[in-house]
Coordinates of C-alpha atoms in Angstrom, one line a residue:
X1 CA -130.1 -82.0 16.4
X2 CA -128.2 -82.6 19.7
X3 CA -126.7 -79.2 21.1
X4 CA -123.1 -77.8 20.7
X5 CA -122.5 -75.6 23.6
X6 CA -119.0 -74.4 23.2
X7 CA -117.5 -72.5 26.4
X8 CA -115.0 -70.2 26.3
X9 CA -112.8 -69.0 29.2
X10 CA -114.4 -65.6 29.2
X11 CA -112.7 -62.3 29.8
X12 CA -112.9 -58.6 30.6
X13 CA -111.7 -57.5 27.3
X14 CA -115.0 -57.7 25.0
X15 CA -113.2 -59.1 22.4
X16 CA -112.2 -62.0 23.6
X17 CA -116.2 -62.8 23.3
X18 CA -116.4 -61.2 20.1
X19 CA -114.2 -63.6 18.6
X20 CA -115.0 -66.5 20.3
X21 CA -118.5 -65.6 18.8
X22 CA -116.6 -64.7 15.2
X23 CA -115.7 -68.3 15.4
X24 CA -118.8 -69.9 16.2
X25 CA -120.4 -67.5 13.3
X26 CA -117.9 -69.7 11.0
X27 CA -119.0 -73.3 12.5
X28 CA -122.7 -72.2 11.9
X29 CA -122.0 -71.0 8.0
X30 CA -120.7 -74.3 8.0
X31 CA -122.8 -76.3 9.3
X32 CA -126.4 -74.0 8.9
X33 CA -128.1 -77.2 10.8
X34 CA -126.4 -77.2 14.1
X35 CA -127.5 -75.6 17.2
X36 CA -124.5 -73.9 18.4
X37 CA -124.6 -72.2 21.5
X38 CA -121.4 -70.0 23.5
X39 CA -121.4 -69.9 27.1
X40 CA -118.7 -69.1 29.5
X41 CA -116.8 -69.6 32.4
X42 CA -116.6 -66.6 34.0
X43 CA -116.0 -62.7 33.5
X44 CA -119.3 -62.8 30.6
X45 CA -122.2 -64.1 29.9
X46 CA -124.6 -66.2 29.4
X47 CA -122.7 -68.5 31.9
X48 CA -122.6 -72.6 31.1
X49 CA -125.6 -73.2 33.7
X50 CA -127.9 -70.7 31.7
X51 CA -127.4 -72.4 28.6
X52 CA -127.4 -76.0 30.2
X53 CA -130.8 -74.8 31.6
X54 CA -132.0 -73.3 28.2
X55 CA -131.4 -76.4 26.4
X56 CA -133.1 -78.3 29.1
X57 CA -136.2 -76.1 29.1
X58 CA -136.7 -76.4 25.5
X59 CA -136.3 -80.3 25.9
X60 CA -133.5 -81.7 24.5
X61 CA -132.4 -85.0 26.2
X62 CA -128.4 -84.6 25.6
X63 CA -126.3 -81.6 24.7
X64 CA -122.8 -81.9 23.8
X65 CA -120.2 -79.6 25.9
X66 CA -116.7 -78.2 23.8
X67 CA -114.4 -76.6 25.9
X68 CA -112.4 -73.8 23.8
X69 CA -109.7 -74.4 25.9
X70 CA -105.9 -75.1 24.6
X71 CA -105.0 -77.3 27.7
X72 CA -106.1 -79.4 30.4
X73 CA -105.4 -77.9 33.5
X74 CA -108.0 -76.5 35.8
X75 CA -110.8 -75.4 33.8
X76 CA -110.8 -78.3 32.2
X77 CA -110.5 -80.8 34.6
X78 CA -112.2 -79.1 37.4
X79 CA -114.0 -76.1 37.0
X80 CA -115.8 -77.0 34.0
X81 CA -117.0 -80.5 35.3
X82 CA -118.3 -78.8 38.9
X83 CA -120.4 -76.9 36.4
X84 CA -122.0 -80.0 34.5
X85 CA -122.1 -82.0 37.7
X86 CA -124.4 -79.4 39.5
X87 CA -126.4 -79.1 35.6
X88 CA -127.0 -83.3 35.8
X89 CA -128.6 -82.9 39.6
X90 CA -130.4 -80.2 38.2
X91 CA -131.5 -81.7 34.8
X92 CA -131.1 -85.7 35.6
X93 CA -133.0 -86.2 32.1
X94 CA -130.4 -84.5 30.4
X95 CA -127.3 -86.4 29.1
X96 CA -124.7 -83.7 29.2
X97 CA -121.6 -84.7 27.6
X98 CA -118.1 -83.2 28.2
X99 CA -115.8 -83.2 24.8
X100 CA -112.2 -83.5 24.6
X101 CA -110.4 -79.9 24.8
X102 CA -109.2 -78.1 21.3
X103 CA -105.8 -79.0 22.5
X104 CA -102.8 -78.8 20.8
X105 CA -104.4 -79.9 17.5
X106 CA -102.5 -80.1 14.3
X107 CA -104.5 -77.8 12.7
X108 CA -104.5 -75.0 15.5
X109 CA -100.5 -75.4 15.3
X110 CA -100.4 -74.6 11.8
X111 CA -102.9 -72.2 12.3
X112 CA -100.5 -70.4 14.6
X113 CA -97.7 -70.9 11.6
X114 CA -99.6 -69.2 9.0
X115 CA -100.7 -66.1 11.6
X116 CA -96.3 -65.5 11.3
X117 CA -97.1 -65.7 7.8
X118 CA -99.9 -63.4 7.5
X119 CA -97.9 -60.9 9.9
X120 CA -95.2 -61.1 7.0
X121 CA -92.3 -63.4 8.1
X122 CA -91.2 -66.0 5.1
X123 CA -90.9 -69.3 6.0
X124 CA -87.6 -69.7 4.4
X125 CA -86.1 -67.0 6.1
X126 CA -83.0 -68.4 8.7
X127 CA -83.1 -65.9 10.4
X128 CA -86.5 -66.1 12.3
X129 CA -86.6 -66.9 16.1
X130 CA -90.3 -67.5 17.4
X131 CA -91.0 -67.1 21.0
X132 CA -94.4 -69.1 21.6
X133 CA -96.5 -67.3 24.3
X134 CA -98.8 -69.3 26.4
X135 CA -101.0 -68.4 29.3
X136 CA -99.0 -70.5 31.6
X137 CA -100.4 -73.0 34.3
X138 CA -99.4 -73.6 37.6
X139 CA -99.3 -77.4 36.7
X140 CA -95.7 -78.1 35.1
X141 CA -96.7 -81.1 33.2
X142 CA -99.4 -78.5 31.5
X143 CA -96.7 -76.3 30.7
X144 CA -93.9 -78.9 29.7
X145 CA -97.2 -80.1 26.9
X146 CA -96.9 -76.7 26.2
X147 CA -93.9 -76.6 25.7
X148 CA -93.7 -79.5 23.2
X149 CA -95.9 -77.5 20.8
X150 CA -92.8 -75.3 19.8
X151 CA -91.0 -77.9 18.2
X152 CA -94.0 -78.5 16.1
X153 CA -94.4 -74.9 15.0
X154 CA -91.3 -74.7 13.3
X155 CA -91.6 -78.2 11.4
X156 CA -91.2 -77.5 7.5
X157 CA -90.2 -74.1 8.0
X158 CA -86.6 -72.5 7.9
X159 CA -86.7 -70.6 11.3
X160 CA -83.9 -70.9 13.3
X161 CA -85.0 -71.4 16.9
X162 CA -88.2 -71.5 19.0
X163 CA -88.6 -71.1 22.9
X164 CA -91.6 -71.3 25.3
X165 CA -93.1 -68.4 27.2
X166 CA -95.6 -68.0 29.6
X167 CA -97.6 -65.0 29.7
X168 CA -98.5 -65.8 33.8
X169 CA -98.0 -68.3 36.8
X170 CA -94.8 -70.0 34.9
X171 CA -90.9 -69.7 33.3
X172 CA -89.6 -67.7 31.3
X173 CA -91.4 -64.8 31.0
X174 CA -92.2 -62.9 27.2
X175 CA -88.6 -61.4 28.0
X176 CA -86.5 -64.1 28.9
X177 CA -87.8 -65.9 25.8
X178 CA -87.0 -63.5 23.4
X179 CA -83.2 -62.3 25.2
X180 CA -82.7 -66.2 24.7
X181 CA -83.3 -66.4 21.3
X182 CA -81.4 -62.9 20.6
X183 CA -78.5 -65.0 22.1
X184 CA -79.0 -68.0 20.2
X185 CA -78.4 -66.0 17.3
X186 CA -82.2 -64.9 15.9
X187 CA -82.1 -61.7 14.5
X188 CA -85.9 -61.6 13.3
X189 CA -87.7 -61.6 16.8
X190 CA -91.4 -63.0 16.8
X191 CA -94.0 -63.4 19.6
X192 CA -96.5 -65.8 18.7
X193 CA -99.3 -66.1 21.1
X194 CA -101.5 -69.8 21.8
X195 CA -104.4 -68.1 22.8
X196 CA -107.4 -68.5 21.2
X197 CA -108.2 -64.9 21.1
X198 CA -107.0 -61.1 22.4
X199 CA -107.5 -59.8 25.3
X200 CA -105.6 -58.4 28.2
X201 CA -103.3 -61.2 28.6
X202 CA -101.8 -60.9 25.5
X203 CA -101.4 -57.3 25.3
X204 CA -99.6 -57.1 28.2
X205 CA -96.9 -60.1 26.8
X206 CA -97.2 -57.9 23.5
X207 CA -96.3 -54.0 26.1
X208 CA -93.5 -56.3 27.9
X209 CA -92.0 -58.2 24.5
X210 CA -91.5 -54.2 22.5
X211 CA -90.6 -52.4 25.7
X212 CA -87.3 -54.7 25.5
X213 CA -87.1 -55.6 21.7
X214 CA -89.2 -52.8 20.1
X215 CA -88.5 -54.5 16.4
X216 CA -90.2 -57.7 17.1
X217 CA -93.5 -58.7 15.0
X218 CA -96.2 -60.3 16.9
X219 CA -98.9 -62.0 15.6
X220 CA -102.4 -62.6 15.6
X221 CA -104.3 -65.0 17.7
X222 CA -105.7 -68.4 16.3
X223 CA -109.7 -67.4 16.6
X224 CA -109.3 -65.2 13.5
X225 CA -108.7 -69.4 11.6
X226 CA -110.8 -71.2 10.5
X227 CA -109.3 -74.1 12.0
X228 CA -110.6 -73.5 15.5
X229 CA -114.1 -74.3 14.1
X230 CA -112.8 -77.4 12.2
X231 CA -111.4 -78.6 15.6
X232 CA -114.8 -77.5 17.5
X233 CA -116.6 -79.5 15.0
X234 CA -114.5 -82.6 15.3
X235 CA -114.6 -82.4 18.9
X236 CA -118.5 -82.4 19.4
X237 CA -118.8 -85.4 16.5
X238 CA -116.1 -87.6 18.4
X239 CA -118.3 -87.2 21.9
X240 CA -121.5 -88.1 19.9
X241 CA -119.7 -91.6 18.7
X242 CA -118.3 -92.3 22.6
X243 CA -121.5 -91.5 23.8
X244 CA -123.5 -93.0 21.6
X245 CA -120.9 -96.3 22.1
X246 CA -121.2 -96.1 26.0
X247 CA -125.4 -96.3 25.6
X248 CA -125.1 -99.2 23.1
X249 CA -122.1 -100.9 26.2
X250 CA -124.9 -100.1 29.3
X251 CA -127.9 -101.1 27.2

């Protein structure tokens, strides 16, 4: 069996790692045959070159790399692939394989839906505005895809009006999203967060959001789905047919 290693961003809150692990504890269940593997970028360990190296030692000849990431801005497109690049020099029998991000997947955006469920807003209730919190990116066409996600979250629902926010590094703030929507008209105020999991981020866009509107409802973040392993899953299978198609094209 080829290697998932799934790398999270990593983070001094511990659980962020708890339930990046919570999640992977769901992907094994569901698949009891796959070696899945967490690494990290940074802040935790075991880092991505410890378990690149692991898998090498024990001789595997390819290992499949899912970043949980929800966009492709740095990590993704730089920082993560420095990391593999140095692994290949290292390990130049290994075939190490980058997947696509998670992404703003269908599934994780009605993942995020149903969290405003769980935290007890009715979809058929008008009244709802739903501020959309993001970490934020210093790359505005990673925030405008963002951005786009909002739209989606309200699709088949009843809620009134959505807005953007950016938890760091972008516009508008927690604050200015949810005065916006107050404006517009909302009087149910909700802070949904696209993170993948708590952590210090979030609780500060949670302190700032009631310090302001001390009635809004925030809700959970998407690790605690089930969805994030679907998407993890999907991603590592859709890397084994590319790469499995470039061999076959170089052969």
């Amino acid at each position: 069996m080829i290697p998932l290693v799934a790398v999270a961003h990593g983070s001094r809150d511990p659980r962020s790692a708890r339930a990046m692990a919570a999640a992977l504890a769901v992907l094994r269940d569901r698949h009891p045959d796959r070696d899945v593997r967490l690494a990290f970028l940074d802040l935790n360990t075991p880092s991505v070159g410890q378990v690149v190296d692991a898998v090498a030692a024990e001789g595997h000849r390819r290992v499949v790399v899912v970043p949980l990431l929800l966009g492709s801005a740095f990590h993704a497109r730089v920082d993560l692939p420095a990391l593999l690049a140095e692994a290949r020099v290292r390990h130049p029998r290994l075939d190490v394989v980058q997947a696509d991000v998670l992404g703003a997947d269908e599934r994780l955006v009605a993942a995020a839906r149903e969290a405003i469920g769980a935290a007890g807003l009715s979809p058929t209730d008008p009244t709802v505005g739903v501020a959309l919190c993001a970490v934020g990116s210093r790359r505005r066409d990673a925030n405008a895809a963002t951005s786009a996600i909002t739209p989606r979250l309200l699709r088949g629902t009843a809620w009134g009006w959505g807005r953007t926010c950016f938890a760091t590094a972008a516009a508008p703030t927690v604050v200015d999203a949810l005065s916006d929507l107050r404006a517009a008209g909302a009087t149910t105020l909700v802070l949904a967060p696209w993170m993948l999991a708590p952590g210090l981020l979030w609780d500060r866009a949670v302190a700032a959001a009631r310090a302001e509107f001390p009635e809004v409802v925030c809700s959970g973040t998407l690790a605690d789905s089930p969805a994030v392993g679907f998407v993890i899953d999907e991603r590592y299978r859709q890397s084994l047919v590319h790469a499995g198609a470039a061999s076959r094209h170089t052969a």
